[in-house]
Tab-separated table of C-alpha atoms in Angstrom:
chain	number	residue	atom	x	y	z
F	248	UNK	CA	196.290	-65.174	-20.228
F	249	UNK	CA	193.604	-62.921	-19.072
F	250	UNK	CA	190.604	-64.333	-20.918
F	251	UNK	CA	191.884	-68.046	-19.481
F	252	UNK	CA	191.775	-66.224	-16.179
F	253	UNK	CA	188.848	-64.786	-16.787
F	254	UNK	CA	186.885	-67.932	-18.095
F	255	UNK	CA	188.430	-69.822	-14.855
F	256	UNK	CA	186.611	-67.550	-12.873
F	257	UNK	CA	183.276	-67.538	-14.768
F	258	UNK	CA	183.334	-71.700	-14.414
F	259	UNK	CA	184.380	-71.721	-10.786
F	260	UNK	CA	181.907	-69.003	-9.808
F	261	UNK	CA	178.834	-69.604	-11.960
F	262	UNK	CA	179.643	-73.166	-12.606
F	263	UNK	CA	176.621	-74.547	-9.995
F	264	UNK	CA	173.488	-72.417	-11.830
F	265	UNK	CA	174.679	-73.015	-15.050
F	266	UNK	CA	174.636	-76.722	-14.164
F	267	UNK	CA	171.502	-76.176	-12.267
F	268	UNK	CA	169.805	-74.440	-15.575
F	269	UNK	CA	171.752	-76.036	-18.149
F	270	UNK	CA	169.158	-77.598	-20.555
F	271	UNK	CA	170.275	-80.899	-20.015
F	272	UNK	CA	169.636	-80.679	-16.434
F	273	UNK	CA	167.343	-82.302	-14.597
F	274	UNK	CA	167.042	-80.881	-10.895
F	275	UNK	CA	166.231	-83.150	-8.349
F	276	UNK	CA	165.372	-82.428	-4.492
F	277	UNK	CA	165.351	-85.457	-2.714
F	278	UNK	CA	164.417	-86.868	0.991
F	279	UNK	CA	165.968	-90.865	-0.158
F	280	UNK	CA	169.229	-91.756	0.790
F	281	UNK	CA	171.680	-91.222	-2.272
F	282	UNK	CA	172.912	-94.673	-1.851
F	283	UNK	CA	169.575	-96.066	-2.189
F	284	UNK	CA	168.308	-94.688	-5.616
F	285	UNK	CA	171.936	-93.585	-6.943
F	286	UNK	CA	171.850	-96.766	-9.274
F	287	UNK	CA	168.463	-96.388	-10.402
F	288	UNK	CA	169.479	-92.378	-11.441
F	289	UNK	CA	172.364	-93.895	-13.791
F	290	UNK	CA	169.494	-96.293	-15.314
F	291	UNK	CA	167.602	-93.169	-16.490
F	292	UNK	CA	170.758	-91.435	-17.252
F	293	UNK	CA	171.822	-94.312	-19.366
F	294	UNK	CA	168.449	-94.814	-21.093
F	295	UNK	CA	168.015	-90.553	-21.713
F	296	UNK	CA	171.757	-89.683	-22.400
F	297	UNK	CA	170.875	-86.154	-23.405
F	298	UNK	CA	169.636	-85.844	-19.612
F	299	UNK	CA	172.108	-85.305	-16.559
F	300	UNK	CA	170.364	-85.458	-12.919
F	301	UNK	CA	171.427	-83.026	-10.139
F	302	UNK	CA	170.625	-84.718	-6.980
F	303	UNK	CA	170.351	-83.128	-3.414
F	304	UNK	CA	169.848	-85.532	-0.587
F	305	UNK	CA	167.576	-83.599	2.496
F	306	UNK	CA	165.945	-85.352	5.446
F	307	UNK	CA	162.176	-84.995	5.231
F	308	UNK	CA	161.426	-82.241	6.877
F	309	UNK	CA	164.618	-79.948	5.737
F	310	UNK	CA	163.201	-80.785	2.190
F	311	UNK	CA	159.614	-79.271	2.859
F	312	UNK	CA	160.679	-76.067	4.860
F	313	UNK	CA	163.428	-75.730	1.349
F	314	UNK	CA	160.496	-76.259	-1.222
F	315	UNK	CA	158.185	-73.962	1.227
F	316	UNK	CA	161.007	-70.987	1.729
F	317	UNK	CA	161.661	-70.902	-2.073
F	318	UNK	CA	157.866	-70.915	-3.220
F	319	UNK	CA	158.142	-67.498	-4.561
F	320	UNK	CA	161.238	-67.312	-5.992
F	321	UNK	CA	160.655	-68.947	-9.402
F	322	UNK	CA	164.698	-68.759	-10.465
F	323	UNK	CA	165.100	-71.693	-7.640
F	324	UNK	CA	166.727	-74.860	-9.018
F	325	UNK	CA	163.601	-77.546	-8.376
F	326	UNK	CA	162.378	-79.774	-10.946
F	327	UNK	CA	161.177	-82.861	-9.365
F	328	UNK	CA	160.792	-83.459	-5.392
F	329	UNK	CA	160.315	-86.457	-3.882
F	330	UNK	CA	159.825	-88.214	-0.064
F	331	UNK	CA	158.995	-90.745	1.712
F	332	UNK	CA	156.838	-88.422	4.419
F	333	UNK	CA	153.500	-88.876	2.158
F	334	UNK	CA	151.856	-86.174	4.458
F	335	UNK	CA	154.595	-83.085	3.985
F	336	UNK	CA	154.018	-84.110	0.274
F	337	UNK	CA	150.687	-83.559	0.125
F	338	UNK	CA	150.699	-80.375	1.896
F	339	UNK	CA	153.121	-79.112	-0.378
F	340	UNK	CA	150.837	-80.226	-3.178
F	341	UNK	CA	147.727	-78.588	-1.471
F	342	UNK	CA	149.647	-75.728	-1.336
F	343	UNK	CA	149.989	-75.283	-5.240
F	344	UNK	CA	153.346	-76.605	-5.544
F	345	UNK	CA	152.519	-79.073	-8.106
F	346	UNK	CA	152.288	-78.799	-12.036
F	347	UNK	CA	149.900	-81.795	-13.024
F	348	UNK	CA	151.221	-84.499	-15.218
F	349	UNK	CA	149.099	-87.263	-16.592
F	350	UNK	CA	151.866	-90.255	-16.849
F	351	UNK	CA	152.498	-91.753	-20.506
F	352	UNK	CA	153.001	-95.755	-20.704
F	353	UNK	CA	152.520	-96.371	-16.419
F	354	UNK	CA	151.569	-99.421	-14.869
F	355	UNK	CA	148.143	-99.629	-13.611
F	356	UNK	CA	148.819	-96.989	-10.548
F	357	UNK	CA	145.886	-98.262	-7.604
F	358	UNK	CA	144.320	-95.065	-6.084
F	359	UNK	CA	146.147	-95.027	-3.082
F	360	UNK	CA	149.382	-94.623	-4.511
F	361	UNK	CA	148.373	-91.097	-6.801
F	362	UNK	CA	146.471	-88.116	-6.078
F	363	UNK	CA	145.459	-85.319	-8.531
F	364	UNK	CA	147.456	-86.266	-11.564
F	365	UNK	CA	150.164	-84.234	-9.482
F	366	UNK	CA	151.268	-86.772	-6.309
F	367	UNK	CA	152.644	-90.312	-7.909
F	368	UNK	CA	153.716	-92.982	-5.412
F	369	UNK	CA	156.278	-95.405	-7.605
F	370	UNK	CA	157.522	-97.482	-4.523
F	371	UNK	CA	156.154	-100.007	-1.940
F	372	UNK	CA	158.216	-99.965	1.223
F	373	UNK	CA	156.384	-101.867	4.360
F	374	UNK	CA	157.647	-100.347	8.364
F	375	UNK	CA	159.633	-103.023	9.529
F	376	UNK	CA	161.061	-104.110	13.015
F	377	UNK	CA	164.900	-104.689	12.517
F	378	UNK	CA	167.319	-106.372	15.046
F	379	UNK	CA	170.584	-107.666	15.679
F	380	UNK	CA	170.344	-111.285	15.416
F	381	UNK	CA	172.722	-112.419	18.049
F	382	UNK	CA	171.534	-109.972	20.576
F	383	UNK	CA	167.637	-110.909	20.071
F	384	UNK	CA	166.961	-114.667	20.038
F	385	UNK	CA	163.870	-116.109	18.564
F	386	UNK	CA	162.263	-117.379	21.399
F	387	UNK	CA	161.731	-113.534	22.079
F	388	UNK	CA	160.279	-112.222	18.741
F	389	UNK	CA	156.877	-110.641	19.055
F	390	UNK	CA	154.084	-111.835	16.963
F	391	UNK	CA	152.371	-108.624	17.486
F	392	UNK	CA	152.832	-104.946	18.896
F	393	UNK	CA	151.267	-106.365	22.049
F	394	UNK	CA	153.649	-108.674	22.280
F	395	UNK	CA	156.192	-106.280	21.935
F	396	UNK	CA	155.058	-104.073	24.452
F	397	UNK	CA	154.772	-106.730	26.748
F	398	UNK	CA	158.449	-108.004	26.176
F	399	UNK	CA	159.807	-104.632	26.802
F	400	UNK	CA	158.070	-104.441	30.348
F	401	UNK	CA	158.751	-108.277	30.716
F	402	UNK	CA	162.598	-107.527	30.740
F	403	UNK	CA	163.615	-103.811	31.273
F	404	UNK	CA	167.362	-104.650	32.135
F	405	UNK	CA	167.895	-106.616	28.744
F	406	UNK	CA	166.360	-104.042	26.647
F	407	UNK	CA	167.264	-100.790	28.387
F	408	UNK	CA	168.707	-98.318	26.319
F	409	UNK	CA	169.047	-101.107	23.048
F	410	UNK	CA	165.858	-100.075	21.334
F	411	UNK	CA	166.010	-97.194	18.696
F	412	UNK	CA	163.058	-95.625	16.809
F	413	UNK	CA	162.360	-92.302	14.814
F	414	UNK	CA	162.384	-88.520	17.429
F	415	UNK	CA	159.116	-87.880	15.598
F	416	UNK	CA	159.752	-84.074	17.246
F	417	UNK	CA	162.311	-83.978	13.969
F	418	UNK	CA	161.946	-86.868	12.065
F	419	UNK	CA	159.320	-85.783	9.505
F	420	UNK	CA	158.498	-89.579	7.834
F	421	UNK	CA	159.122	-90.951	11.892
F	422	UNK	CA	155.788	-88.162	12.706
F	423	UNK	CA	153.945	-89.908	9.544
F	424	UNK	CA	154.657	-93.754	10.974
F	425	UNK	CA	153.819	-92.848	14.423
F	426	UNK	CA	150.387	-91.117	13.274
F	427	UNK	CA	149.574	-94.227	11.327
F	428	UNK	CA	150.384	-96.225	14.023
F	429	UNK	CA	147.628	-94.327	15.978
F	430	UNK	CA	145.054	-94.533	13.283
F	431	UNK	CA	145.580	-97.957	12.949
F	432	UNK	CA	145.358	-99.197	16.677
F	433	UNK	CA	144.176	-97.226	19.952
F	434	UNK	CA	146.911	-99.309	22.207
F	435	UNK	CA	149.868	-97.640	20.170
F	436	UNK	CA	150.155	-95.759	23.767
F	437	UNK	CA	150.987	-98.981	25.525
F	438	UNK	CA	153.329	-99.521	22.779
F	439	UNK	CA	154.762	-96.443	23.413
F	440	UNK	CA	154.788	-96.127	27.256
F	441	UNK	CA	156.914	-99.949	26.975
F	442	UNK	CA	159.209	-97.740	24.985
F	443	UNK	CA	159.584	-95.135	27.560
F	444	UNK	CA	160.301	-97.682	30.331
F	445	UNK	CA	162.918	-99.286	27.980
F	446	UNK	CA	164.995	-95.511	28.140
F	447	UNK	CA	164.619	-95.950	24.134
F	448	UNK	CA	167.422	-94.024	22.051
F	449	UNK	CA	165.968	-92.045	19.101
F	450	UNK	CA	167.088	-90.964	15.734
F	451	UNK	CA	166.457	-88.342	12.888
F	452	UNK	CA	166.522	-91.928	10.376
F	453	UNK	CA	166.440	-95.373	9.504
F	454	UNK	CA	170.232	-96.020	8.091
F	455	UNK	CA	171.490	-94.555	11.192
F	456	UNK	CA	169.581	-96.696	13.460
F	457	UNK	CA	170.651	-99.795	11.385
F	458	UNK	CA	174.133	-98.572	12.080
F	459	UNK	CA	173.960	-98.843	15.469
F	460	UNK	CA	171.767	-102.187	15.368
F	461	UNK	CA	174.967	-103.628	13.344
F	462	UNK	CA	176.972	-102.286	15.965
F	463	UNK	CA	175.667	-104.251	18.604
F	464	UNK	CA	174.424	-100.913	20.505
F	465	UNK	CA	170.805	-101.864	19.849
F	466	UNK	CA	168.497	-104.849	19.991
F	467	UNK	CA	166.156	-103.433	17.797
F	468	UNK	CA	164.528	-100.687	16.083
F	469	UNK	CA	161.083	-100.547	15.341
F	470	UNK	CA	159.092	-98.677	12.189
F	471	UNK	CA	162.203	-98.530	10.160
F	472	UNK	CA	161.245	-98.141	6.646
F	473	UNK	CA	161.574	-102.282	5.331
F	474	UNK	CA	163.066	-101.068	1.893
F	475	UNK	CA	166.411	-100.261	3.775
F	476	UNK	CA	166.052	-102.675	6.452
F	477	UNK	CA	166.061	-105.278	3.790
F	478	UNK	CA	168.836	-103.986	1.647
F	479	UNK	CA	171.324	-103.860	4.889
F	480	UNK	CA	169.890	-107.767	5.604
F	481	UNK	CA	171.182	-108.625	2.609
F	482	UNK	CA	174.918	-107.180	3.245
F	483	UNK	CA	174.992	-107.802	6.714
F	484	UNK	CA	173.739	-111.762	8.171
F	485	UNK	CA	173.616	-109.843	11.426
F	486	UNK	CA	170.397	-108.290	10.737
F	487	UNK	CA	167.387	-109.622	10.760
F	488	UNK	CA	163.779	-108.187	9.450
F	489	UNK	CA	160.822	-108.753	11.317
F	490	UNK	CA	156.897	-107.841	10.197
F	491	UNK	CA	154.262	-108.219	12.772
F	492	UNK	CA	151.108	-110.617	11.960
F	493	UNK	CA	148.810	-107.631	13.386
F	494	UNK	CA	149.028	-105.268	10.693
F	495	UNK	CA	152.289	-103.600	8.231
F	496	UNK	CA	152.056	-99.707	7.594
F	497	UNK	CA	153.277	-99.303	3.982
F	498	UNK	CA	154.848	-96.106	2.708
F	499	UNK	CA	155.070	-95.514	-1.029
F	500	UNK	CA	157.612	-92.955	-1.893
F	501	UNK	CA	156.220	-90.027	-3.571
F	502	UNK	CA	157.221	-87.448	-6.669
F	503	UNK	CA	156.353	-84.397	-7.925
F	504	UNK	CA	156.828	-81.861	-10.347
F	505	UNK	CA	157.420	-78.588	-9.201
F	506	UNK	CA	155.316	-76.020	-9.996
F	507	UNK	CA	158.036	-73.794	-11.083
F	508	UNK	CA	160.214	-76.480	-12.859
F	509	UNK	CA	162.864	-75.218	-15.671
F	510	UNK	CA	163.148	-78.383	-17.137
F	511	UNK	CA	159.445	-79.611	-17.340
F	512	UNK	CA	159.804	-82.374	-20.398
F	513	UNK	CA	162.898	-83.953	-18.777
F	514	UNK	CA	160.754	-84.076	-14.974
F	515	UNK	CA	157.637	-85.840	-17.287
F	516	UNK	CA	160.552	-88.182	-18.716
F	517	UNK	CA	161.560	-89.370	-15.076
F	518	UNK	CA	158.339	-89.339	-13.919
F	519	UNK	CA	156.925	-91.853	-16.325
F	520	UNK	CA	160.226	-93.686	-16.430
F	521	UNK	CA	159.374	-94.428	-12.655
F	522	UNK	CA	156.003	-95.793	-13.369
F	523	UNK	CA	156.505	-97.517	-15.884
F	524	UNK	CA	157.094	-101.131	-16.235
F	525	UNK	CA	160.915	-100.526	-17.103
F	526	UNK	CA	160.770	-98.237	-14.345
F	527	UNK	CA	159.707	-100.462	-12.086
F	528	UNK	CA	162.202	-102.611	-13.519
F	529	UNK	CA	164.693	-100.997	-12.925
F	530	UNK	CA	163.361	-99.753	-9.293
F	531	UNK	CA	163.633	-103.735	-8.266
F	532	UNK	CA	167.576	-104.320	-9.810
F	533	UNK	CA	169.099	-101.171	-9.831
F	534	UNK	CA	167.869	-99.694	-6.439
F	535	UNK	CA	167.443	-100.314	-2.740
F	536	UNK	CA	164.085	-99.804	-3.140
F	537	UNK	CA	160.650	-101.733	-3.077
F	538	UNK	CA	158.693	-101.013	-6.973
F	539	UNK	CA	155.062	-100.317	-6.504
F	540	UNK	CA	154.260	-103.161	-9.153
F	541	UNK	CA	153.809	-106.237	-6.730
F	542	UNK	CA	154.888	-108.738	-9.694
F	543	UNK	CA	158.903	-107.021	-9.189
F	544	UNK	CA	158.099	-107.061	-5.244
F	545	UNK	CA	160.563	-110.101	-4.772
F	546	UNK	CA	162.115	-109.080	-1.522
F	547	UNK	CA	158.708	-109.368	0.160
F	548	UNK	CA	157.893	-112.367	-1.199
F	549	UNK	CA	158.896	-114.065	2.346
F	550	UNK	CA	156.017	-111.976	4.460
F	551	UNK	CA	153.158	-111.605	1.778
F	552	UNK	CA	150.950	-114.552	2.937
F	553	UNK	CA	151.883	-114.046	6.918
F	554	UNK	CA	152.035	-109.692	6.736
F	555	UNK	CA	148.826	-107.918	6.167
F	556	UNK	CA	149.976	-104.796	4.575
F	557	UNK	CA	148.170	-101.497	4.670
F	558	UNK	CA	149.165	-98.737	2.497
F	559	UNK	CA	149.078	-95.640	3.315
F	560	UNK	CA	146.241	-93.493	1.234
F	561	UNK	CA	147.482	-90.311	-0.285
F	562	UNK	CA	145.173	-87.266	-0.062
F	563	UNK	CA	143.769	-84.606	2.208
F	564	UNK	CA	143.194	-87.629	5.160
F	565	UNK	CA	147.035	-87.162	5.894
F	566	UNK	CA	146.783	-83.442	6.514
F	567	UNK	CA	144.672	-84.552	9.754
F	568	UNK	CA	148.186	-84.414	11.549
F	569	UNK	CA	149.621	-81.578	9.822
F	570	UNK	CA	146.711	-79.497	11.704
F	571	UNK	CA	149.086	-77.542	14.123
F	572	UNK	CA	146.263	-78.195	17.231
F	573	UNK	CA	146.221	-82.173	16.671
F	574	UNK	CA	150.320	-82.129	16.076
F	575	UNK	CA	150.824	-80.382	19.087
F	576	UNK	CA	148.622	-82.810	21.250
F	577	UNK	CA	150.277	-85.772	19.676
F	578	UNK	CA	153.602	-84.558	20.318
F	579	UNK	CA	152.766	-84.157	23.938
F	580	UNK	CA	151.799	-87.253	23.846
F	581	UNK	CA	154.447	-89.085	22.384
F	582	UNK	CA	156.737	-87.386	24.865
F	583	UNK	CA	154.705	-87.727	27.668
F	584	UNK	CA	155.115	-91.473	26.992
F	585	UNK	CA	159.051	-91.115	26.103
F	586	UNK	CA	159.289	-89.635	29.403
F	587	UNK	CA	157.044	-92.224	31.083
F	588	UNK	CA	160.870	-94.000	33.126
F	589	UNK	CA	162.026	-90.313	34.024
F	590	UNK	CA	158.890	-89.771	35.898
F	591	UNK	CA	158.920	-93.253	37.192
F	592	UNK	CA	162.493	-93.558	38.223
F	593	UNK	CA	162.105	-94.514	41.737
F	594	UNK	CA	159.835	-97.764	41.189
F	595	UNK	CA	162.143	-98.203	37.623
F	596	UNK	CA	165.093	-98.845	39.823
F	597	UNK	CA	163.555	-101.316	41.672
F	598	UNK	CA	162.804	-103.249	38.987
F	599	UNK	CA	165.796	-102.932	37.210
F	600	UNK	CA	167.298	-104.547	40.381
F	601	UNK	CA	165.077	-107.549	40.126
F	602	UNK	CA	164.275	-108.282	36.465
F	603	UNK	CA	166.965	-109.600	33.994
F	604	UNK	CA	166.753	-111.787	31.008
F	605	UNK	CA	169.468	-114.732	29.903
F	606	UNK	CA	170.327	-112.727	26.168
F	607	UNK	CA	171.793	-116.147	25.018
């Protein structure tokens, strides 16, 4: 009776590391939404039975400042890390937290997506503007960001307090969309200051702004990431996906191996399973994700001729806004802009007063 007490003990107590260092286990750390690559983890689970994954869902930023406050303690349960903020990545890469892999049996990987034999992007996932379908007609969708901008300032009562988008403050991949937004065009500003006039509500991520869009508590939300956006479209006829014709920011979804990883054939394993063609597969059927390999890119078949899409280029570029001077003064910014109705409230009352829009 006392060694089955005993043994109780030892499994409720020490049950989580021996999981976590079992050799069977493969650790992963993960800024996706579980839902979203759960299937695809039973697909490599089912073709490498003597493998079981440990997954831990973090939002972007929670997942670097983990990987950065266990860098010296080696015993830490990490064997593959992956994100969609390309730029925290990287850092965490040019920080030595890497072990290089060269991939065995991958698709033809184009430069953009990999970076050192240590960074792999394996998805393709455009920044989309989602809405609610009966609360935005058609007449109104914008063609472009300017158009956008101008519809927001157009109609302040319709939109006021219906538009959601990232708090880039906390949202680590909503600070990587709003700097590429800002490398991409100089009036992102005016985009921005429409936003702050519309009293926009923001979020740490895109599923939770989709909730609310389903809801019927927001029109829109802009820069979502399109691999969820589309996914929710698909359950729900009450969304709808827009790209703009001006230009389509494309994250890829990044991996790693971790430097200090127990379990260092298994991580290679899952690595190349994601970049390879069964991978990508499998990324297209068994996933809410967008695969890297355009020829399994079927859910943006509808906005490939009308959508010019520009990926994001992993490598020492994206630590431009990592640089704590620049992040600072983009911050201020951004919040200057956010702030833009606050500081205009007088003359924003007046208006409300006098502009309205016919939502039907």
């Amino acid at each position: 009776m006392i060694r089955l007490l005993l043994a109780f003990l030892i499994l409720v107590f020490l049950s989580p590391l021996a999981r976590a260092t079992d050799p069977g286990t493969l650790n992963i750390l993960s800024a996706t939404d579980t839902k979203a690559i759960k299937s695809l983890i039973n697909k490599f689970e089912l073709l490498n039975p003597d493998i079981h994954i440990t997954y831990q869902e973090f939002d972007a930023n929670e997942l670097f400042e983990t990987i950065r406050k266990h860098r010296d303690n080696p015993s830490y349960p990490v064997d593959i890390v992956i994100s969609s903020a390309m730029d925290l990545q990287v850092k965490l890469v040019n920080e030595g937290m890497a072990r290089p892999h060269s991939l065995v049996g991958a698709i033809d990987i184009e430069d953009w997506a990999q970076w050192r034999n240590e960074l792999y992007g394996f998805t393709f996932e455009p920044l989309v503007l989602a809405y609610n379908k009966g609360m935005f007609p058609e007449a109104m969708h914008p063609k472009t960001r300017s158009d956008l901008a101008s519809i927001m300032r157009d109609f302040p009562v319709f939109f006021n307090n219906r538009i959601g988008t990232y708090d880039i403050r906390d949202a680590g991949s909503g600070y990587l969309f709003a700097t590429q937004d800002a490398i991409q065009s100089n009036q992102i500003f005016r985009l921005m200051e429409s936003f702050g006039r519309a009293n926009p509500r923001t979020y740490c991520c895109t599923s939770d702004i989709l909730d609310d869009i389903a809801r019927g508590k927001l029109i829109l939300g802009y820069n979502l990431i399109g691999s969820y956006a589309l996914a929710r479209a698909r359950q729900n006829p009450d969304i709808g996906v827009l790209m703009f014709n001006d230009y389509t920011i494309v994250m890829a979804r990044t991996a790693f191996i971790h430097r200090d990883a127990v379990h260092v054939s298994h991580a290679k394993r899952f690595l190349d399973f994601l970049l390879s063609n069964a991978g990508q597969e499998a990324i297209a059927k068994n996933s809410d994700l967008i695969p890297l390999l355009r020829e399994y890119r079927t859910a943006l078949a509808p906005f490939e001729d009308t959508s010019p899409f520009l990926p994001i280029h992993l490598g020492v570029g994206l630590l431009t806004y990592q640089d704590k001077l620049k992040k600072r003064n983009f911050l201020a910014n951004w919040e200057a802009s956010f702030l833009l109705k606050k500081l205009l409230l007088p003359q924003w009352s007046n208006r409300l007063r006098t502009k309205s829009v016919d939502s039907n």
